[in-house]
Amino acid sequence: MTADSYAMAENLVARSAAAYASSVPENPADDGFFGPASVAWRLSNDLSAPVAGLRSLLIQALHPLAMAGVDQHSDWRQDPVGRLAATSGYLTTISFGERAAAERAAARVRRIHEHVSGVDTVTGRRYAAGDPALLLWVHAALVESGIVAAELFGTPLSRSDSDRYVAEMVVAAELVGVPRAMVPASLDELGAYISSVRPELRCTPAARESMDYLLDPPGLDEDVADIWQDVREAAIGALPAWAREMYGYSAPQSLTDHRRAEIRQALGVLDTVYLGEPGVLEARQRITLRMRAARRA
Amino acid sequence: MKKLAAAVTIGAGIAALALLRRRIGRPRVARGRAARLRLARGRAALQLAVRGGVRYAGSAPRIFAAAGEHRQQLRNDLALQTAEDVATTLGAMKGVLMKIGQMASYVDDGLSPAVRRTLSRLQDSVPPMSAELAAGVVAEELGMPPEQAFARWDPDPIAAASIGQVHRAITLDGRAVAVKVQYPGIAETIAADLQNVALLRRMLRITAPSQDVDSLIGELRDRVLEELDYRREADNQRLLAAHYDGHPTIHIPGIISELSTRRVVTSELADGARFAELAGWSQQERDLAAETIYRFTFRSLYEAHAFNGDPHPGNYLFHGGGRVTFLDFGLVKHFTPGELQPLMDMVRYLCVDDDPEGFRASMVEAGFLRPDAPLSTETVVEHMAVFYDTVRRPGALTMTGDYASAVVRRFFDVRSPLARYVSVPRSYVILQRINLGLFAVLGELTATADWRAIAEEIWPFVQGPPATPMGEAEAAWRASRPAGHERVA
C-alpha cells in the first residue's frame, strides 16, 4: 500500500466538530471524571489543542506495535477522517461526558481492542491492541503533547498545574485498560516513562505514510489547507529532537515571538472555523458556563 | 459569479476582481477537484472570514433572547470578566475576523437568507463585558469610576459594538448620554493581528502578491486602526454634527468632549425605531427615510468630503417624517478635493454632459482604467453605466434588492471585457461600499424617488432646485446658515 491509497480528508473540520459537539453533554447528571475545575478541561479548550493533537499522533506512531495495530486493523486508510473524528469524539466524551457515558465509551473501545492483534511486519513482534504497554504509550504521548503545545502556542501551564494535569489524566488510561500502578502520575514520572520507551521506537513505513498523510491531508478545503501548513510546522517544531530525527524532519527555525504570534493567529482562524460548525459554539458555551460556575463556587 | 461576489467580505470588491483576474491568468488544478473548488472558492472566502466569525458572535443574541431572569443570568455568566477573557475571545485573529464579518454584514449578494440573518445581528452580538470590567476601563480612561464620572451609570450595556459596548448614563450636568466603552487590550490585539498581512491575504483566498490586494489590505488596516482610537471617531462625529446642525431630517448626536478619550466616547443619547421595525412602516415613510439616507450619504461626500464606510442598518435610528439619526462614525474616510474631482467628473461627463470620451478620460485620471486599455469607449461606457443607472435619467425609480445585487454582480463580472483593465486605487476602495451598503439598504426599503433630481440638488456642478418637500426644507435650512458653512472640510 502507498500513501495514495488513503481516502481524501475532506470535511476533516466538519466531522471532527460534529463529533465534538455531540460529545459535550447538555444536562449532565454529574461532572464526569475530571470536572469543570480541572486542568484537563482548561487544556481541552486551549488554542493550542490542534497542535497538541497532531504532535501526539506523530509521537504515538513511532511505536511500531501501536502503529501496526492501527494500520492493519482499523479503517484508518479507508476513512482516516472518520477515524480521527471518532478519536476526537471519544476524547471529548472522556473529558466532558458524564461518568456513565465515559465508561460506556471506554468499554466500547476495550471491546474493539480485544479483536485487534497480529504480527508487526517490520519488527516481527506480536502485538495486541489491548496490551497495556501500547495503550500507555498512546496515553503518555497525548498527555505530554497537551502540556508542550500549550507551553509553546497556548496558555502555558504552571509547573504545579502540569503535575496536576498528569495526575488527573491517570484515570483516562485506567478507563481504557491500563492498571493504575503503571500510569505516570507526575511530570517527572511522565518524562522518565517516555525515556524508558524510546529504545523501542522507530519510524516504520506505516508510520511515515500515515504521518505524510496527516501533515498534508489531500482534499482539505483550500482555506483550511492553508492554515494546516502552520499547524503542521508548529507540531513538527514542538516534537522532541529525537522524534524529529527518526522521521528525518529538518530541525525547525528557532521559535521567535513573531513566528509564535503568527502560528497563534493561524490557530485562531482555525478555531473560528471550528466554532462556525453547527453545535460547536454551543458546546463551548456549555463548558464555559460550567467552568465559571465552578470558579464562583 | 453570484457566489464569488460574496468574497467581498471587507467591503471592497476589487479584491475579488484581482483574484478572478489572477485565476484566469494562471489556472490552478487542485487534486482534480479544481472545478468544484473554483465554484466554492468565493463562498470559502466568506466562510473562512465570516462563517466562523459571525456565527461565533452571532449566537449571543439567541442566548440573550432567552426569557427574563434566566436571560440576565446567562448574560452575566458568559460576559467577559477579565482582560484575559477578552484576549481569549477576541485575540489570535478572532477580533479581526469579527471586524471583517461586521463589514460584510449587510452585503447581500451571494449570501443565503440564513447567513444574512446571522450577519445582520452581528452588530449587537459580541459577548458583553461584565459590569466590573467595563467600569474598570471607564475608570482608567476618565480617572474615576463611572459612578463618580457620571450622575447615573447603567451597568448593563444597551448595545454591543464590535470592539466595545454602549452604556446609558446621565452626566453630572444632567444630560442623557450613550457611553461607548472599548474592550481592554483589544486595540493592541487587533493592531498586532493586522500586521499579519500574509494571513489576511490567505483569508481572502488570495495567495499571490498583487498591488490591488496590498492596497486593499492597506486600506482595511488603516480604517480599522482608526476605528480602534475613539478620539478619531469623536472627531468625525463632531465634524458631521456641526455640518448638519439644524438640518430638518438629518440628526447626528453631539459628542461630550470632556468625557471622551481613546477608549471611551460619550455622545448624546438618541432613541428611535431600528431598521428592522421599518418593515412595518408605510411605504411613504420608508421612502422618506431612504431619501434622508441618500441625501446624507452624498452631501457628506460632496460637501464634507467624508464618507461613512459603515452604512450599516444598525447605525440608523428612525423617527418618522424622514427624520433619521445617524450613529457610529468609527469608519469614516476623508477625501482630498483632488481625490474627489475625478469622481465628480465621471458623473458629470456620463450623466449630465453626455460626453463618453470625457468620462473615459476621467476614469483613467482617477486610476480606475488603464490608459492603454484596448477597448472602445462605447464598451467602457456600456459596462460602467450600471453603476449610474439610478441617476442617468430623471423620473421616479424604485430601488430594489435586485438592483443592488446587479451592481455588485457587474462589479465582479469576470467575463466583462473591462475586467483585466480596471482596478480601484486605494483611496477609492471604500467607495465600493456605496454599492454594497447604501444601495442594499435602499433596496431593502424598496424606496422610490426621483433620485436623479435629488442628486442634481447635491451635485456641486449642477446645484439643481429642490426636487422634493424634503429638498425644500433642506434648501431653507441651507439658506439660513452662515455663508461658507457648507465647506467645513
PDB file of C-alpha atoms in Angstrom, chain A residues 8 10 13 45 47 155 216-230 258-259 261-282 284-286 288-289 292-293 295-296, chain B residues 28 30-31 33 36-37 41 44-45 47-60 62-63 73-74 76-82 85 87-88 91-94 97 189 192-196 198-199 202-203 205 207:
ATOM      1  CA  MET A   8      -9.457  12.139   0.999  1.00  0.00           C
ATOM      2  CA  GLU A  10     -12.423  16.483   3.063  1.00  0.00           C
ATOM      3  CA  VAL A  13     -13.047  20.018  10.352  1.00  0.00           C
ATOM      4  CA  ASN A  45     -10.256  24.461  25.340  1.00  0.00           C
ATOM      5  CA  LEU A  47      -5.914  27.411  21.406  1.00  0.00           C
ATOM      6  CA  THR A 155      -1.661  29.434  27.614  1.00  0.00           C
ATOM      7  CA  ASP A 216      -0.635  17.294   4.227  1.00  0.00           C
ATOM      8  CA  PRO A 217      -4.093  15.745   4.073  1.00  0.00           C
ATOM      9  CA  PRO A 218      -5.329  15.646   0.476  1.00  0.00           C
ATOM     10  CA  GLY A 219      -8.712  17.136  -0.200  1.00  0.00           C
ATOM     11  CA  LEU A 220      -8.876  19.551   2.695  1.00  0.00           C
ATOM     12  CA  ASP A 221     -10.852  22.648   1.876  1.00  0.00           C
ATOM     13  CA  GLU A 222      -8.287  25.015   0.490  1.00  0.00           C
ATOM     14  CA  ASP A 223      -8.723  27.614   3.164  1.00  0.00           C
ATOM     15  CA  VAL A 224      -8.219  25.051   5.888  1.00  0.00           C
ATOM     16  CA  ALA A 225      -5.278  23.560   3.964  1.00  0.00           C
ATOM     17  CA  ASP A 226      -3.570  26.948   4.100  1.00  0.00           C
ATOM     18  CA  ILE A 227      -3.976  27.109   7.833  1.00  0.00           C
ATOM     19  CA  TRP A 228      -2.913  23.497   8.220  1.00  0.00           C
ATOM     20  CA  GLN A 229       0.569  24.402   6.969  1.00  0.00           C
ATOM     21  CA  ASP A 230       1.075  26.419  10.125  1.00  0.00           C
ATOM     22  CA  HIS A 258       6.881  36.909  15.800  1.00  0.00           C
ATOM     23  CA  ARG A 259       6.548  33.377  14.448  1.00  0.00           C
ATOM     24  CA  ALA A 261       2.264  35.096  17.145  1.00  0.00           C
ATOM     25  CA  GLU A 262       1.718  34.084  13.514  1.00  0.00           C
ATOM     26  CA  ILE A 263       1.027  30.496  14.481  1.00  0.00           C
ATOM     27  CA  ARG A 264      -1.374  31.609  17.184  1.00  0.00           C
ATOM     28  CA  GLN A 265      -3.157  33.758  14.614  1.00  0.00           C
ATOM     29  CA  ALA A 266      -3.475  30.796  12.280  1.00  0.00           C
ATOM     30  CA  LEU A 267      -4.774  28.686  15.167  1.00  0.00           C
ATOM     31  CA  GLY A 268      -7.261  31.448  15.939  1.00  0.00           C
ATOM     32  CA  VAL A 269      -8.587  31.357  12.383  1.00  0.00           C
ATOM     33  CA  LEU A 270      -8.834  27.569  12.528  1.00  0.00           C
ATOM     34  CA  ASP A 271     -10.622  27.778  15.851  1.00  0.00           C
ATOM     35  CA  THR A 272     -13.033  30.302  14.410  1.00  0.00           C
ATOM     36  CA  VAL A 273     -13.808  27.989  11.501  1.00  0.00           C
ATOM     37  CA  TYR A 274     -14.320  25.190  14.017  1.00  0.00           C
ATOM     38  CA  LEU A 275     -16.617  27.377  16.101  1.00  0.00           C
ATOM     39  CA  GLY A 276     -18.601  28.070  12.950  1.00  0.00           C
ATOM     40  CA  GLU A 277     -19.552  24.412  12.616  1.00  0.00           C
ATOM     41  CA  PRO A 278     -23.009  23.540  13.939  1.00  0.00           C
ATOM     42  CA  GLY A 279     -23.156  22.996  17.657  1.00  0.00           C
ATOM     43  CA  VAL A 280     -19.528  23.761  18.463  1.00  0.00           C
ATOM     44  CA  LEU A 281     -20.090  27.217  19.905  1.00  0.00           C
ATOM     45  CA  GLU A 282     -22.998  25.965  21.973  1.00  0.00           C
ATOM     46  CA  ARG A 284     -18.065  25.524  24.175  1.00  0.00           C
ATOM     47  CA  GLN A 285     -20.562  27.735  25.953  1.00  0.00           C
ATOM     48  CA  ARG A 286     -21.916  24.794  27.928  1.00  0.00           C
ATOM     49  CA  THR A 288     -17.623  27.785  29.771  1.00  0.00           C
ATOM     50  CA  LEU A 289     -20.765  28.176  31.854  1.00  0.00           C
ATOM     51  CA  ARG A 292     -17.455  29.704  35.500  1.00  0.00           C
ATOM     52  CA  ALA A 293     -19.970  28.221  37.908  1.00  0.00           C
ATOM     53  CA  ARG A 295     -14.938  29.136  39.708  1.00  0.00           C
ATOM     54  CA  ARG A 296     -17.660  31.002  41.617  1.00  0.00           C
TER      55      ARG A 296
ATOM     56  CA  ARG B  28      -4.619  26.022 -10.781  1.00  0.00           C
ATOM     57  CA  ALA B  30      -6.038  21.223  -7.010  1.00  0.00           C
ATOM     58  CA  ARG B  31      -6.016  17.454  -6.923  1.00  0.00           C
ATOM     59  CA  ARG B  33     -11.244  18.990  -7.765  1.00  0.00           C
ATOM     60  CA  ARG B  36     -15.672  22.392  -7.681  1.00  0.00           C
ATOM     61  CA  LEU B  37     -13.131  24.357  -5.727  1.00  0.00           C
ATOM     62  CA  ARG B  41     -13.963  29.486  -3.554  1.00  0.00           C
ATOM     63  CA  ALA B  44     -14.959  29.728   1.030  1.00  0.00           C
ATOM     64  CA  ALA B  45     -13.625  33.230   1.407  1.00  0.00           C
ATOM     65  CA  GLN B  47     -16.956  31.204   5.112  1.00  0.00           C
ATOM     66  CA  LEU B  48     -13.455  31.441   6.416  1.00  0.00           C
ATOM     67  CA  ALA B  49     -13.688  35.109   7.118  1.00  0.00           C
ATOM     68  CA  VAL B  50     -17.245  35.236   8.248  1.00  0.00           C
ATOM     69  CA  ARG B  51     -18.828  31.856   8.807  1.00  0.00           C
ATOM     70  CA  GLY B  52     -16.873  31.303  11.940  1.00  0.00           C
ATOM     71  CA  GLY B  53     -16.504  34.899  12.942  1.00  0.00           C
ATOM     72  CA  VAL B  54     -20.120  35.653  12.628  1.00  0.00           C
ATOM     73  CA  ARG B  55     -21.648  32.531  13.981  1.00  0.00           C
ATOM     74  CA  TYR B  56     -19.250  32.787  16.821  1.00  0.00           C
ATOM     75  CA  ALA B  57     -20.511  36.218  17.665  1.00  0.00           C
ATOM     76  CA  GLY B  58     -23.934  35.592  16.249  1.00  0.00           C
ATOM     77  CA  SER B  59     -25.111  33.102  18.765  1.00  0.00           C
ATOM     78  CA  ALA B  60     -25.057  35.614  21.558  1.00  0.00           C
ATOM     79  CA  ARG B  62     -30.056  33.785  20.689  1.00  0.00           C
ATOM     80  CA  ILE B  63     -28.802  33.192  24.157  1.00  0.00           C
ATOM     81  CA  GLN B  73     -28.188  35.129  34.370  1.00  0.00           C
ATOM     82  CA  LEU B  74     -26.789  33.740  31.115  1.00  0.00           C
ATOM     83  CA  ASN B  76     -23.768  37.606  33.327  1.00  0.00           C
ATOM     84  CA  ASP B  77     -22.348  34.122  33.177  1.00  0.00           C
ATOM     85  CA  LEU B  78     -20.957  34.412  29.651  1.00  0.00           C
ATOM     86  CA  ALA B  79     -19.762  38.021  29.947  1.00  0.00           C
ATOM     87  CA  LEU B  80     -16.081  38.699  29.540  1.00  0.00           C
ATOM     88  CA  GLN B  81     -14.797  39.220  33.052  1.00  0.00           C
ATOM     89  CA  THR B  82     -11.109  39.942  32.649  1.00  0.00           C
ATOM     90  CA  ASP B  85     -11.131  36.686  28.729  1.00  0.00           C
ATOM     91  CA  ALA B  87      -7.748  38.111  24.759  1.00  0.00           C
ATOM     92  CA  THR B  88      -9.096  34.556  24.613  1.00  0.00           C
ATOM     93  CA  GLY B  91      -7.290  37.616  20.283  1.00  0.00           C
ATOM     94  CA  ALA B  92      -5.456  35.435  17.774  1.00  0.00           C
ATOM     95  CA  MET B  93      -7.218  36.946  14.755  1.00  0.00           C
ATOM     96  CA  LYS B  94     -10.720  36.463  16.125  1.00  0.00           C
ATOM     97  CA  LEU B  97     -12.413  38.209  11.768  1.00  0.00           C
ATOM     98  CA  THR B 189      -4.525  42.755  19.850  1.00  0.00           C
ATOM     99  CA  ALA B 192      -0.895  43.200  16.149  1.00  0.00           C
ATOM    100  CA  ASP B 193      -3.080  40.790  14.189  1.00  0.00           C
ATOM    101  CA  LEU B 194      -3.433  43.255  11.336  1.00  0.00           C
ATOM    102  CA  GLN B 195       0.345  43.099  10.942  1.00  0.00           C
ATOM    103  CA  ASN B 196      -0.011  39.569   9.628  1.00  0.00           C
ATOM    104  CA  ALA B 198       0.221  37.141   4.775  1.00  0.00           C
ATOM    105  CA  LEU B 199      -2.567  35.552   6.763  1.00  0.00           C
ATOM    106  CA  ARG B 202      -4.799  33.856   2.744  1.00  0.00           C
ATOM    107  CA  MET B 203      -8.065  34.562   4.479  1.00  0.00           C
ATOM    108  CA  ARG B 205      -8.190  33.447  -0.702  1.00  0.00           C
ATOM    109  CA  THR B 207      -2.266  33.698  -2.423  1.00  0.00           C
TER     110      THR B 207
END
